[in-house]
CSV table of C-alpha atoms in Angstrom, one decimal:
chain,number,residue,atom,x,y,z
A,732,MET,CA,-0.1,-0.2,0.1
A,733,ARG,CA,3.0,2.3,1.2
A,734,LYS,CA,4.5,1.6,-2.1
A,735,SER,CA,2.2,2.4,-4.4
A,736,ILE,CA,1.7,5.8,-2.5
A,737,TYR,CA,5.2,7.1,-3.1
A,738,LEU,CA,5.2,5.6,-6.6
A,739,ALA,CA,2.3,7.4,-7.5
A,740,ALA,CA,4.0,10.7,-6.2
A,741,GLY,CA,7.3,10.0,-7.5
A,742,ILE,CA,4.9,9.7,-11.3
A,743,ALA,CA,3.4,13.3,-10.1
A,744,ALA,CA,6.4,14.5,-9.2
A,745,ALA,CA,7.9,13.7,-12.7
A,746,LEU,CA,5.0,14.8,-14.7
A,747,LEU,CA,5.3,18.4,-12.9
A,748,GLY,CA,8.5,18.7,-13.6
A,749,ALA,CA,7.8,18.1,-17.0
A,750,GLY,CA,5.3,20.3,-17.3
A,751,ALA,CA,7.5,23.4,-16.0
A,752,ALA,CA,10.0,22.5,-18.7
A,753,MET,CA,7.7,22.7,-21.1
A,754,ALA,CA,6.7,26.5,-20.0
A,755,MET,CA,3.3,28.2,-21.5
A,756,GLN,CA,5.2,29.8,-24.5
A,757,ASP,CA,3.4,33.6,-25.4
A,758,ALA,CA,3.1,34.9,-29.0
A,759,ALA,CA,6.2,36.6,-29.3
A,760,GLN,CA,8.3,33.1,-27.6
A,761,LEU,CA,6.7,30.8,-30.4
A,762,ARG,CA,7.1,32.5,-32.8
A,763,ALA,CA,11.1,32.8,-32.2
A,764,SER,CA,10.6,29.6,-32.3
A,765,GLY,CA,9.8,29.2,-36.0
A,766,VAL,CA,6.4,27.3,-35.0
A,767,ALA,CA,3.7,29.8,-35.4
A,768,ALA,CA,3.8,33.1,-37.9
A,769,GLU,CA,1.7,35.7,-38.1
A,770,LYS,CA,-1.1,35.7,-40.6
A,771,ALA,CA,-2.8,38.5,-42.8
A,772,ASP,CA,-6.2,38.3,-40.7
A,773,GLY,CA,-4.7,38.9,-37.1
A,774,TYR,CA,-4.7,35.2,-36.5
A,775,LEU,CA,-1.4,33.6,-35.6
A,776,ALA,CA,-0.8,30.3,-37.7
A,777,ALA,CA,0.8,27.0,-36.2
A,778,THR,CA,4.5,26.0,-38.2
A,779,PRO,CA,4.1,22.1,-39.7
A,780,ARG,CA,7.2,21.8,-37.5
A,781,ALA,CA,5.0,22.8,-34.1
A,782,SER,CA,4.0,20.1,-31.4
A,783,GLY,CA,1.0,19.0,-29.8
A,784,PRO,CA,1.3,21.3,-26.9
A,785,GLN,CA,2.2,23.7,-29.1
A,786,ARG,CA,-0.7,24.2,-31.5
A,787,ASP,CA,-2.8,23.9,-28.2
A,788,GLN,CA,-1.1,27.5,-26.7
A,789,VAL,CA,-1.4,29.1,-30.7
A,790,SER,CA,-5.1,28.2,-30.7
A,791,ALA,CA,-5.3,29.3,-26.7
A,792,ILE,CA,-3.7,32.7,-28.0
A,793,ASN,CA,-5.7,33.0,-31.4
A,794,ILE,CA,-9.1,32.5,-28.7
A,795,GLN,CA,-7.3,35.3,-26.5
A,796,ARG,CA,-7.3,37.3,-29.6
A,797,ARG,CA,-10.5,36.8,-30.9
A,798,GLN,CA,-11.9,37.8,-27.0
A,799,LEU,CA,-9.9,41.2,-27.7
A,800,TYR,CA,-10.7,42.0,-30.9
A,801,THR,CA,-14.5,41.4,-30.1
A,802,SER,CA,-14.5,43.8,-27.2
A,803,LEU,CA,-12.8,46.2,-29.1
A,804,ALA,CA,-15.5,46.3,-31.8
A,805,GLY,CA,-18.2,46.6,-29.9
A,806,GLN,CA,-16.4,49.7,-28.4
A,807,ARG,CA,-16.0,51.1,-31.7
A,808,GLY,CA,-19.0,49.8,-34.1
A,809,ALA,CA,-16.7,47.4,-36.3
A,810,THR,CA,-17.2,44.4,-37.0
A,811,ILE,CA,-14.8,41.8,-35.7
A,812,GLU,CA,-12.8,40.9,-38.8
A,813,GLU,CA,-12.2,44.4,-39.3
A,814,VAL,CA,-10.6,44.9,-35.7
A,815,ALA,CA,-8.7,41.6,-36.6
A,816,ALA,CA,-7.5,42.7,-40.0
A,817,ALA,CA,-6.6,46.1,-38.9
A,818,THR,CA,-4.1,44.7,-36.0
A,819,ALA,CA,-2.3,42.6,-38.6
A,820,CYS,CA,-1.7,45.8,-39.8
A,821,GLN,CA,-0.4,46.9,-36.7
A,822,THR,CA,1.3,43.3,-35.7
A,823,PHE,CA,3.4,42.7,-39.1
A,824,ALA,CA,4.5,46.3,-39.2
A,825,SER,CA,5.7,45.7,-35.2
A,826,ARG,CA,5.7,42.7,-33.8
A,827,ILE,CA,7.4,40.2,-37.0
A,828,ALA,CA,10.9,40.4,-35.6
A,829,PRO,CA,14.0,39.7,-38.0
A,830,GLY,CA,13.9,35.3,-39.0
A,831,GLN,CA,10.2,35.0,-38.0
A,832,GLN,CA,7.6,34.0,-40.1
A,833,TYR,CA,4.6,35.4,-41.8
A,834,VAL,CA,1.7,34.4,-44.2
A,835,LEU,CA,0.2,37.2,-46.4
A,836,GLU,CA,-3.5,36.9,-48.4
A,837,ASP,CA,-1.4,34.3,-50.7
A,838,GLY,CA,-1.3,31.6,-48.2
A,839,VAL,CA,2.4,31.8,-48.5
A,840,VAL,CA,4.6,30.9,-45.4
A,841,ARG,CA,7.4,33.8,-45.8
A,842,THR,CA,10.3,34.5,-43.6
A,843,ARG,CA,11.4,37.8,-42.2
A,844,ASN,CA,14.8,38.1,-44.1
A,845,GLY,CA,16.8,40.2,-41.6
A,846,ASN,CA,16.0,43.8,-41.2
A,847,GLU,CA,14.2,44.0,-44.5
A,848,PRO,CA,10.6,45.2,-44.0
A,849,VAL,CA,7.6,42.9,-43.6
A,850,PRO,CA,5.3,43.5,-46.4
A,851,LEU,CA,1.8,44.5,-45.4
A,852,PRO,CA,-1.3,42.9,-45.9
A,853,ALA,CA,-3.4,44.5,-49.0
A,854,HIS,CA,-6.1,46.3,-46.5
A,855,CYS,CA,-3.7,47.8,-45.0
A,856,ARG,CA,-2.6,50.6,-47.3
B,1451,MET,CA,-5.3,28.4,-49.8
B,1452,LYS,CA,-3.0,25.5,-50.0
B,1453,VAL,CA,0.9,26.2,-49.1
B,1454,THR,CA,3.1,24.6,-51.7
B,1455,ASN,CA,5.8,23.1,-51.5
B,1456,LEU,CA,7.9,23.5,-55.1
B,1457,THR,CA,10.4,20.5,-55.6
B,1458,LYS,CA,12.3,20.0,-58.5
B,1459,GLU,CA,12.2,16.0,-59.6
B,1460,GLY,CA,13.5,14.6,-62.8
B,1461,CYS,CA,10.5,13.0,-64.6
B,1462,ASP,CA,9.8,11.2,-67.5
B,1463,ALA,CA,7.1,12.8,-69.7
B,1464,SER,CA,4.8,9.8,-69.9
B,1465,ARG,CA,4.1,10.0,-66.1
B,1466,LEU,CA,2.7,13.6,-66.9
B,1467,GLU,CA,-1.3,13.9,-67.2
B,1468,MET,CA,-1.8,15.8,-70.4
B,1469,GLY,CA,-4.1,16.9,-73.0
B,1470,ARG,CA,-4.2,14.7,-75.9
B,1471,THR,CA,-2.8,17.4,-77.7
B,1472,LYS,CA,-0.2,18.8,-75.3
B,1473,GLY,CA,0.5,15.7,-74.8
B,1474,TRP,CA,2.6,14.7,-78.2
B,1475,LEU,CA,4.2,17.5,-78.5
B,1476,LEU,CA,5.9,17.3,-75.3
B,1477,ALA,CA,6.5,13.8,-75.9
B,1478,ALA,CA,8.4,14.9,-79.0
B,1479,ALA,CA,10.2,17.9,-77.3
B,1480,ALA,CA,11.5,15.4,-74.7
B,1481,ALA,CA,11.9,12.4,-76.8
B,1482,GLY,CA,14.7,9.9,-75.7
B,1483,THR,CA,15.9,12.2,-72.4
B,1484,LEU,CA,14.5,13.9,-69.2
B,1485,SER,CA,12.3,16.1,-68.6
B,1486,ALA,CA,13.1,18.3,-65.6
B,1487,CYS,CA,9.4,19.0,-64.2
B,1488,VAL,CA,8.0,20.2,-60.8
B,1489,GLN,CA,6.3,17.8,-58.5
B,1490,VAL,CA,4.0,20.1,-56.1
B,1491,SER,CA,3.3,18.6,-53.0
B,1492,ALA,CA,0.9,20.1,-50.2
B,1493,PRO,CA,1.6,19.7,-46.6
B,1494,ASP,CA,-0.7,17.9,-44.3
B,1495,ARG,CA,-2.8,20.7,-43.2
B,1496,PRO,CA,-3.2,24.2,-45.5
B,1497,ILE,CA,-2.9,27.8,-43.5
B,1498,VAL,CA,-6.7,29.1,-43.5
B,1499,ILE,CA,-6.7,33.0,-43.8
B,1500,ASN,CA,-10.2,34.3,-42.9
B,1501,LEU,CA,-10.9,38.1,-44.8
B,1502,ASN,CA,-13.7,39.3,-45.4
B,1503,ILE,CA,-14.4,40.4,-48.6
B,1504,ASN,CA,-16.4,43.1,-46.8
B,1505,ILE,CA,-14.2,45.1,-44.9
B,1506,ARG,CA,-14.0,48.6,-44.9
B,1507,GLN,CA,-10.9,50.6,-45.9
B,1508,GLU,CA,-12.3,53.6,-43.9
B,1509,VAL,CA,-13.0,51.3,-40.8
B,1510,ILE,CA,-9.0,49.3,-41.0
B,1511,VAL,CA,-8.2,53.2,-41.2
B,1512,ARG,CA,-9.6,54.4,-37.9
B,1513,LEU,CA,-8.8,51.3,-36.0
B,1514,GLN,CA,-5.1,51.8,-36.4
B,1515,ASP,CA,-4.1,53.6,-33.0
B,1516,ASP,CA,-6.8,51.9,-31.4
B,1517,ALA,CA,-5.4,48.1,-32.6
B,1518,ARG,CA,-1.5,49.5,-31.8
B,1519,ARG,CA,-3.0,50.1,-28.1
B,1520,LEU,CA,-4.4,46.7,-27.9
B,1521,ILE,CA,-0.9,45.5,-29.1
B,1522,GLU,CA,0.9,47.4,-26.5
B,1523,ASN,CA,-1.5,46.7,-23.6
B,1524,ASN,CA,-1.4,42.4,-24.4
B,1525,PRO,CA,2.1,41.8,-25.1
B,1526,GLY,CA,2.1,38.5,-24.6
B,1527,VAL,CA,-0.6,37.8,-27.0
B,1528,PHE,CA,0.8,39.7,-29.8
């Protein structure tokens, strides 16, 4: 009886340790790791090299973004899509660091090459 | 929209699916030789962009300051 309790405690500790090692990454860290790309519609895309937990984290961030977009849309008399698209203009202009990836309306995943300016989505002009 | 990886592979003209009229042209041109052609493979999951064509340009412009503030106030999300 005692042995199985120690065994259970040991497994729990190991799982917690593993969980701590795989700390939740924010959007900037996911982009920096190459597992997420900014999309022209204002959301993040998981790239093929993203693991399952990383995809979940991308989804979680997108849900948060949609909540923020919805809230702002209500305040400003705009649609959620308009707020999302407008935010994408700013995200593309300011948040994509060198080496990070983005996806314009053509669906092609591109990497920012050094300090070259990121092309803005067409609706940003 | 699908993201595609273009890879160049040498391939036999007979493997290409083409209409009859194009087919004999290609066969004649590539007779006895390998013709370089591209093989397009789609990834497992397409990247989907959702952009409603009804977004209003003037609204996008008007929202830029708010969008910038939204990003500044929520750095972990953006």
